Amino acid sequence: MHLPSLLFGFRQSVDRRTYILVGFALAALKYALDWVLVRAVTGQNWSLLAYLTPSMSIRHSAFELVPDS
């Protein structure tokens, strides 16, 4: 199985196991990149719970210390 053609192509079928593994891997990668970005900008750690919470008021607290520039 060629991963780029699997992820970006439309001709190859994907079994459930591969779909779940790739989906979780991409979600973990996105969380890690967002965590690094939030840490770099605010100096705070962004917990997984805060990341998964759909409430904007809780997410807003993560950015309270961002300097205005």
PDB file of N, CA and C in Angstrom:
ATOM      1  N   MET A   1       0.840  -1.179   0.000  1.00  0.00           N
ATOM      2  CA  MET A   1       0.000   0.000   0.000  1.00  0.00           C
ATOM      3  C   MET A   1       0.887   1.245   0.000  1.00  0.00           C
ATOM      4  N   HIS A   2       0.698   2.135  -0.911  1.00  0.00           N
ATOM      5  CA  HIS A   2       1.450   3.372  -1.026  1.00  0.00           C
ATOM      6  C   HIS A   2       0.676   4.463  -0.297  1.00  0.00           C
ATOM      7  N   LEU A   3       1.233   4.997   0.802  1.00  0.00           N
ATOM      8  CA  LEU A   3       0.512   5.900   1.688  1.00  0.00           C
ATOM      9  C   LEU A   3       0.016   7.172   1.003  1.00  0.00           C
ATOM     10  N   PRO A   4       0.830   7.891   0.230  1.00  0.00           N
ATOM     11  CA  PRO A   4       0.292   9.100  -0.419  1.00  0.00           C
ATOM     12  C   PRO A   4      -0.904   8.818  -1.334  1.00  0.00           C
ATOM     13  N   SER A   5      -0.841   7.747  -2.099  1.00  0.00           N
ATOM     14  CA  SER A   5      -1.983   7.442  -2.970  1.00  0.00           C
ATOM     15  C   SER A   5      -3.185   6.982  -2.150  1.00  0.00           C
ATOM     16  N   LEU A   6      -2.920   6.376  -1.002  1.00  0.00           N
ATOM     17  CA  LEU A   6      -4.008   5.968  -0.118  1.00  0.00           C
ATOM     18  C   LEU A   6      -4.685   7.198   0.487  1.00  0.00           C
ATOM     19  N   LEU A   7      -3.891   8.168   0.922  1.00  0.00           N
ATOM     20  CA  LEU A   7      -4.442   9.348   1.572  1.00  0.00           C
ATOM     21  C   LEU A   7      -5.070  10.332   0.598  1.00  0.00           C
ATOM     22  N   PHE A   8      -4.483  10.488  -0.578  1.00  0.00           N
ATOM     23  CA  PHE A   8      -4.916  11.537  -1.488  1.00  0.00           C
ATOM     24  C   PHE A   8      -5.542  11.024  -2.778  1.00  0.00           C
ATOM     25  N   GLY A   9      -5.626   9.734  -2.946  1.00  0.00           N
ATOM     26  CA  GLY A   9      -6.203   9.174  -4.155  1.00  0.00           C
ATOM     27  C   GLY A   9      -7.644   8.740  -3.942  1.00  0.00           C
ATOM     28  N   PHE A  10      -8.293   8.382  -5.017  1.00  0.00           N
ATOM     29  CA  PHE A  10      -9.689   7.967  -4.961  1.00  0.00           C
ATOM     30  C   PHE A  10      -9.903   6.572  -5.542  1.00  0.00           C
ATOM     31  N   ARG A  11      -8.849   5.908  -5.955  1.00  0.00           N
ATOM     32  CA  ARG A  11      -9.001   4.623  -6.635  1.00  0.00           C
ATOM     33  C   ARG A  11      -8.814   3.427  -5.720  1.00  0.00           C
ATOM     34  N   GLN A  12      -8.148   3.611  -4.613  1.00  0.00           N
ATOM     35  CA  GLN A  12      -7.822   2.503  -3.724  1.00  0.00           C
ATOM     36  C   GLN A  12      -8.821   2.457  -2.569  1.00  0.00           C
ATOM     37  N   SER A  13      -9.352   1.272  -2.293  1.00  0.00           N
ATOM     38  CA  SER A  13     -10.256   1.153  -1.147  1.00  0.00           C
ATOM     39  C   SER A  13      -9.430   1.045   0.136  1.00  0.00           C
ATOM     40  N   VAL A  14     -10.028   1.485   1.228  1.00  0.00           N
ATOM     41  CA  VAL A  14      -9.339   1.512   2.517  1.00  0.00           C
ATOM     42  C   VAL A  14     -10.121   0.645   3.492  1.00  0.00           C
ATOM     43  N   ASP A  15      -9.409  -0.266   4.140  1.00  0.00           N
ATOM     44  CA  ASP A  15     -10.094  -1.097   5.128  1.00  0.00           C
ATOM     45  C   ASP A  15     -10.271  -0.312   6.427  1.00  0.00           C
ATOM     46  N   ARG A  16     -11.126  -0.801   7.312  1.00  0.00           N
ATOM     47  CA  ARG A  16     -11.462  -0.087   8.546  1.00  0.00           C
ATOM     48  C   ARG A  16     -10.256   0.162   9.435  1.00  0.00           C
ATOM     49  N   ARG A  17      -9.416  -0.835   9.572  1.00  0.00           N
ATOM     50  CA  ARG A  17      -8.252  -0.724  10.456  1.00  0.00           C
ATOM     51  C   ARG A  17      -7.316   0.390   9.987  1.00  0.00           C
ATOM     52  N   THR A  18      -7.030   0.418   8.696  1.00  0.00           N
ATOM     53  CA  THR A  18      -6.162   1.450   8.134  1.00  0.00           C
ATOM     54  C   THR A  18      -6.802   2.819   8.286  1.00  0.00           C
ATOM     55  N   TYR A  19      -8.090   2.917   8.042  1.00  0.00           N
ATOM     56  CA  TYR A  19      -8.812   4.181   8.159  1.00  0.00           C
ATOM     57  C   TYR A  19      -8.707   4.727   9.579  1.00  0.00           C
ATOM     58  N   ILE A  20      -8.929   3.872  10.568  1.00  0.00           N
ATOM     59  CA  ILE A  20      -8.867   4.290  11.969  1.00  0.00           C
ATOM     60  C   ILE A  20      -7.443   4.668  12.367  1.00  0.00           C
ATOM     61  N   LEU A  21      -6.465   3.846  11.983  1.00  0.00           N
ATOM     62  CA  LEU A  21      -5.075   4.135  12.347  1.00  0.00           C
ATOM     63  C   LEU A  21      -4.578   5.451  11.733  1.00  0.00           C
ATOM     64  N   VAL A  22      -4.856   5.652  10.475  1.00  0.00           N
ATOM     65  CA  VAL A  22      -4.426   6.881   9.807  1.00  0.00           C
ATOM     66  C   VAL A  22      -5.180   8.076  10.387  1.00  0.00           C
ATOM     67  N   GLY A  23      -6.460   7.911  10.665  1.00  0.00           N
ATOM     68  CA  GLY A  23      -7.253   8.993  11.247  1.00  0.00           C
ATOM     69  C   GLY A  23      -6.727   9.417  12.608  1.00  0.00           C
ATOM     70  N   PHE A  24      -6.449   8.462  13.475  1.00  0.00           N
ATOM     71  CA  PHE A  24      -5.909   8.791  14.794  1.00  0.00           C
ATOM     72  C   PHE A  24      -4.512   9.390  14.688  1.00  0.00           C
ATOM     73  N   ALA A  25      -3.704   8.888  13.783  1.00  0.00           N
ATOM     74  CA  ALA A  25      -2.355   9.428  13.603  1.00  0.00           C
ATOM     75  C   ALA A  25      -2.408  10.881  13.131  1.00  0.00           C
ATOM     76  N   LEU A  26      -3.286  11.187  12.198  1.00  0.00           N
ATOM     77  CA  LEU A  26      -3.411  12.558  11.716  1.00  0.00           C
ATOM     78  C   LEU A  26      -3.978  13.478  12.798  1.00  0.00           C
ATOM     79  N   ALA A  27      -4.930  12.984  13.596  1.00  0.00           N
ATOM     80  CA  ALA A  27      -5.478  13.779  14.696  1.00  0.00           C
ATOM     81  C   ALA A  27      -4.406  14.056  15.744  1.00  0.00           C
ATOM     82  N   ALA A  28      -3.591  13.057  16.056  1.00  0.00           N
ATOM     83  CA  ALA A  28      -2.509  13.242  17.024  1.00  0.00           C
ATOM     84  C   ALA A  28      -1.472  14.232  16.502  1.00  0.00           C
ATOM     85  N   LEU A  29      -1.172  14.164  15.223  1.00  0.00           N
ATOM     86  CA  LEU A  29      -0.231  15.107  14.610  1.00  0.00           C
ATOM     87  C   LEU A  29      -0.774  16.525  14.671  1.00  0.00           C
ATOM     88  N   LYS A  30      -2.046  16.707  14.377  1.00  0.00           N
ATOM     89  CA  LYS A  30      -2.654  18.036  14.431  1.00  0.00           C
ATOM     90  C   LYS A  30      -2.632  18.576  15.852  1.00  0.00           C
ATOM     91  N   TYR A  31      -2.975  17.748  16.842  1.00  0.00           N
ATOM     92  CA  TYR A  31      -2.937  18.190  18.232  1.00  0.00           C
ATOM     93  C   TYR A  31      -1.515  18.597  18.626  1.00  0.00           C
ATOM     94  N   ALA A  32      -0.532  17.806  18.235  1.00  0.00           N
ATOM     95  CA  ALA A  32       0.856  18.104  18.588  1.00  0.00           C
ATOM     96  C   ALA A  32       1.302  19.432  17.975  1.00  0.00           C
ATOM     97  N   LEU A  33       0.961  19.666  16.719  1.00  0.00           N
ATOM     98  CA  LEU A  33       1.329  20.927  16.068  1.00  0.00           C
ATOM     99  C   LEU A  33       0.613  22.116  16.709  1.00  0.00           C
ATOM    100  N   ASP A  34      -0.671  21.951  17.023  1.00  0.00           N
ATOM    101  CA  ASP A  34      -1.412  23.021  17.684  1.00  0.00           C
ATOM    102  C   ASP A  34      -0.860  23.278  19.082  1.00  0.00           C
ATOM    103  N   TRP A  35      -0.475  22.225  19.799  1.00  0.00           N
ATOM    104  CA  TRP A  35       0.103  22.373  21.136  1.00  0.00           C
ATOM    105  C   TRP A  35       1.390  23.186  21.068  1.00  0.00           C
ATOM    106  N   VAL A  36       2.243  22.867  20.101  1.00  0.00           N
ATOM    107  CA  VAL A  36       3.497  23.602  19.936  1.00  0.00           C
ATOM    108  C   VAL A  36       3.218  25.067  19.626  1.00  0.00           C
ATOM    109  N   LEU A  37       2.256  25.336  18.772  1.00  0.00           N
ATOM    110  CA  LEU A  37       1.913  26.705  18.413  1.00  0.00           C
ATOM    111  C   LEU A  37       1.386  27.477  19.620  1.00  0.00           C
ATOM    112  N   VAL A  38       0.468  26.893  20.371  1.00  0.00           N
ATOM    113  CA  VAL A  38      -0.074  27.555  21.561  1.00  0.00           C
ATOM    114  C   VAL A  38       1.025  27.778  22.586  1.00  0.00           C
ATOM    115  N   ARG A  39       1.890  26.798  22.765  1.00  0.00           N
ATOM    116  CA  ARG A  39       3.004  26.929  23.718  1.00  0.00           C
ATOM    117  C   ARG A  39       3.946  28.060  23.296  1.00  0.00           C
ATOM    118  N   ALA A  40       4.219  28.167  22.019  1.00  0.00           N
ATOM    119  CA  ALA A  40       5.120  29.206  21.531  1.00  0.00           C
ATOM    120  C   ALA A  40       4.519  30.600  21.675  1.00  0.00           C
ATOM    121  N   VAL A  41       3.214  30.713  21.463  1.00  0.00           N
ATOM    122  CA  VAL A  41       2.566  32.022  21.495  1.00  0.00           C
ATOM    123  C   VAL A  41       2.222  32.455  22.921  1.00  0.00           C
ATOM    124  N   THR A  42       1.686  31.535  23.741  1.00  0.00           N
ATOM    125  CA  THR A  42       1.202  31.906  25.069  1.00  0.00           C
ATOM    126  C   THR A  42       2.133  31.486  26.192  1.00  0.00           C
ATOM    127  N   GLY A  43       2.989  30.513  25.952  1.00  0.00           N
ATOM    128  CA  GLY A  43       3.836  29.986  27.013  1.00  0.00           C
ATOM    129  C   GLY A  43       3.107  29.010  27.915  1.00  0.00           C
ATOM    130  N   GLN A  44       1.884  28.666  27.563  1.00  0.00           N
ATOM    131  CA  GLN A  44       1.084  27.743  28.365  1.00  0.00           C
ATOM    132  C   GLN A  44       0.945  26.412  27.642  1.00  0.00           C
ATOM    133  N   ASN A  45       0.712  25.372  28.432  1.00  0.00           N
ATOM    134  CA  ASN A  45       0.409  24.064  27.852  1.00  0.00           C
ATOM    135  C   ASN A  45      -1.088  23.993  27.569  1.00  0.00           C
ATOM    136  N   TRP A  46      -1.433  23.425  26.451  1.00  0.00           N
ATOM    137  CA  TRP A  46      -2.832  23.258  26.075  1.00  0.00           C
ATOM    138  C   TRP A  46      -3.189  21.806  26.294  1.00  0.00           C
ATOM    139  N   SER A  47      -4.005  21.549  27.299  1.00  0.00           N
ATOM    140  CA  SER A  47      -4.346  20.171  27.634  1.00  0.00           C
ATOM    141  C   SER A  47      -5.238  19.561  26.561  1.00  0.00           C
ATOM    142  N   LEU A  48      -5.225  18.259  26.496  1.00  0.00           N
ATOM    143  CA  LEU A  48      -6.069  17.557  25.529  1.00  0.00           C
ATOM    144  C   LEU A  48      -7.543  17.829  25.807  1.00  0.00           C
ATOM    145  N   LEU A  49      -7.917  17.924  27.075  1.00  0.00           N
ATOM    146  CA  LEU A  49      -9.313  18.218  27.424  1.00  0.00           C
ATOM    147  C   LEU A  49      -9.734  19.584  26.902  1.00  0.00           C
ATOM    148  N   ALA A  50      -8.894  20.594  27.091  1.00  0.00           N
ATOM    149  CA  ALA A  50      -9.213  21.930  26.585  1.00  0.00           C
ATOM    150  C   ALA A  50      -9.282  21.929  25.063  1.00  0.00           C
ATOM    151  N   TYR A  51      -8.453  21.112  24.443  1.00  0.00           N
ATOM    152  CA  TYR A  51      -8.438  21.031  22.985  1.00  0.00           C
ATOM    153  C   TYR A  51      -9.729  20.413  22.441  1.00  0.00           C
ATOM    154  N   LEU A  52     -10.234  19.408  23.148  1.00  0.00           N
ATOM    155  CA  LEU A  52     -11.415  18.695  22.667  1.00  0.00           C
ATOM    156  C   LEU A  52     -12.727  19.330  23.089  1.00  0.00           C
ATOM    157  N   THR A  53     -12.685  20.298  24.009  1.00  0.00           N
ATOM    158  CA  THR A  53     -13.899  20.947  24.489  1.00  0.00           C
ATOM    159  C   THR A  53     -14.411  21.920  23.440  1.00  0.00           C
ATOM    160  N   PRO A  54     -15.665  21.788  23.041  1.00  0.00           N
ATOM    161  CA  PRO A  54     -16.181  22.666  21.997  1.00  0.00           C
ATOM    162  C   PRO A  54     -16.520  24.069  22.492  1.00  0.00           C
ATOM    163  N   SER A  55     -16.502  24.293  23.803  1.00  0.00           N
ATOM    164  CA  SER A  55     -16.874  25.601  24.344  1.00  0.00           C
ATOM    165  C   SER A  55     -15.787  26.629  24.072  1.00  0.00           C
ATOM    166  N   MET A  56     -16.124  27.694  23.394  1.00  0.00           N
ATOM    167  CA  MET A  56     -15.154  28.734  23.074  1.00  0.00           C
ATOM    168  C   MET A  56     -14.705  29.490  24.325  1.00  0.00           C
ATOM    169  N   SER A  57     -15.553  29.556  25.357  1.00  0.00           N
ATOM    170  CA  SER A  57     -15.152  30.277  26.566  1.00  0.00           C
ATOM    171  C   SER A  57     -13.993  29.580  27.253  1.00  0.00           C
ATOM    172  N   ILE A  58     -13.951  28.271  27.213  1.00  0.00           N
ATOM    173  CA  ILE A  58     -12.842  27.542  27.821  1.00  0.00           C
ATOM    174  C   ILE A  58     -11.600  27.694  26.946  1.00  0.00           C
ATOM    175  N   ARG A  59     -11.753  27.647  25.650  1.00  0.00           N
ATOM    176  CA  ARG A  59     -10.620  27.840  24.750  1.00  0.00           C
ATOM    177  C   ARG A  59     -10.074  29.256  24.864  1.00  0.00           C
ATOM    178  N   HIS A  60     -10.960  30.201  25.076  1.00  0.00           N
ATOM    179  CA  HIS A  60     -10.542  31.598  25.164  1.00  0.00           C
ATOM    180  C   HIS A  60      -9.553  31.806  26.308  1.00  0.00           C
ATOM    181  N   SER A  61      -9.720  31.086  27.413  1.00  0.00           N
ATOM    182  CA  SER A  61      -8.828  31.252  28.555  1.00  0.00           C
ATOM    183  C   SER A  61      -7.392  30.884  28.212  1.00  0.00           C
ATOM    184  N   ALA A  62      -7.186  30.052  27.227  1.00  0.00           N
ATOM    185  CA  ALA A  62      -5.825  29.664  26.825  1.00  0.00           C
ATOM    186  C   ALA A  62      -5.098  30.827  26.164  1.00  0.00           C
ATOM    187  N   PHE A  63      -5.822  31.792  25.644  1.00  0.00           N
ATOM    188  CA  PHE A  63      -5.210  32.898  24.911  1.00  0.00           C
ATOM    189  C   PHE A  63      -5.263  34.219  25.661  1.00  0.00           C
ATOM    190  N   GLU A  64      -5.602  34.216  26.948  1.00  0.00           N
ATOM    191  CA  GLU A  64      -5.699  35.453  27.707  1.00  0.00           C
ATOM    192  C   GLU A  64      -4.355  36.163  27.843  1.00  0.00           C
ATOM    193  N   LEU A  65      -3.258  35.411  27.849  1.00  0.00           N
ATOM    194  CA  LEU A  65      -1.954  36.003  28.083  1.00  0.00           C
ATOM    195  C   LEU A  65      -1.219  36.379  26.793  1.00  0.00           C
ATOM    196  N   VAL A  66      -1.895  36.277  25.664  1.00  0.00           N
ATOM    197  CA  VAL A  66      -1.260  36.620  24.391  1.00  0.00           C
ATOM    198  C   VAL A  66      -1.068  38.131  24.336  1.00  0.00           C
ATOM    199  N   PRO A  67       0.163  38.589  24.149  1.00  0.00           N
ATOM    200  CA  PRO A  67       0.393  40.038  24.110  1.00  0.00           C
ATOM    201  C   PRO A  67      -0.190  40.672  22.850  1.00  0.00           C
ATOM    202  N   ASP A  68      -0.679  41.866  22.998  1.00  0.00           N
ATOM    203  CA  ASP A  68      -1.177  42.619  21.836  1.00  0.00           C
ATOM    204  C   ASP A  68      -0.002  43.291  21.150  1.00  0.00           C
ATOM    205  N   SER A  69       0.221  42.941  19.890  1.00  0.00           N
ATOM    206  CA  SER A  69       1.289  43.594  19.158  1.00  0.00           C
ATOM    207  C   SER A  69       0.896  43.835  17.740  1.00  0.00           C
TER     208      SER A  69
END
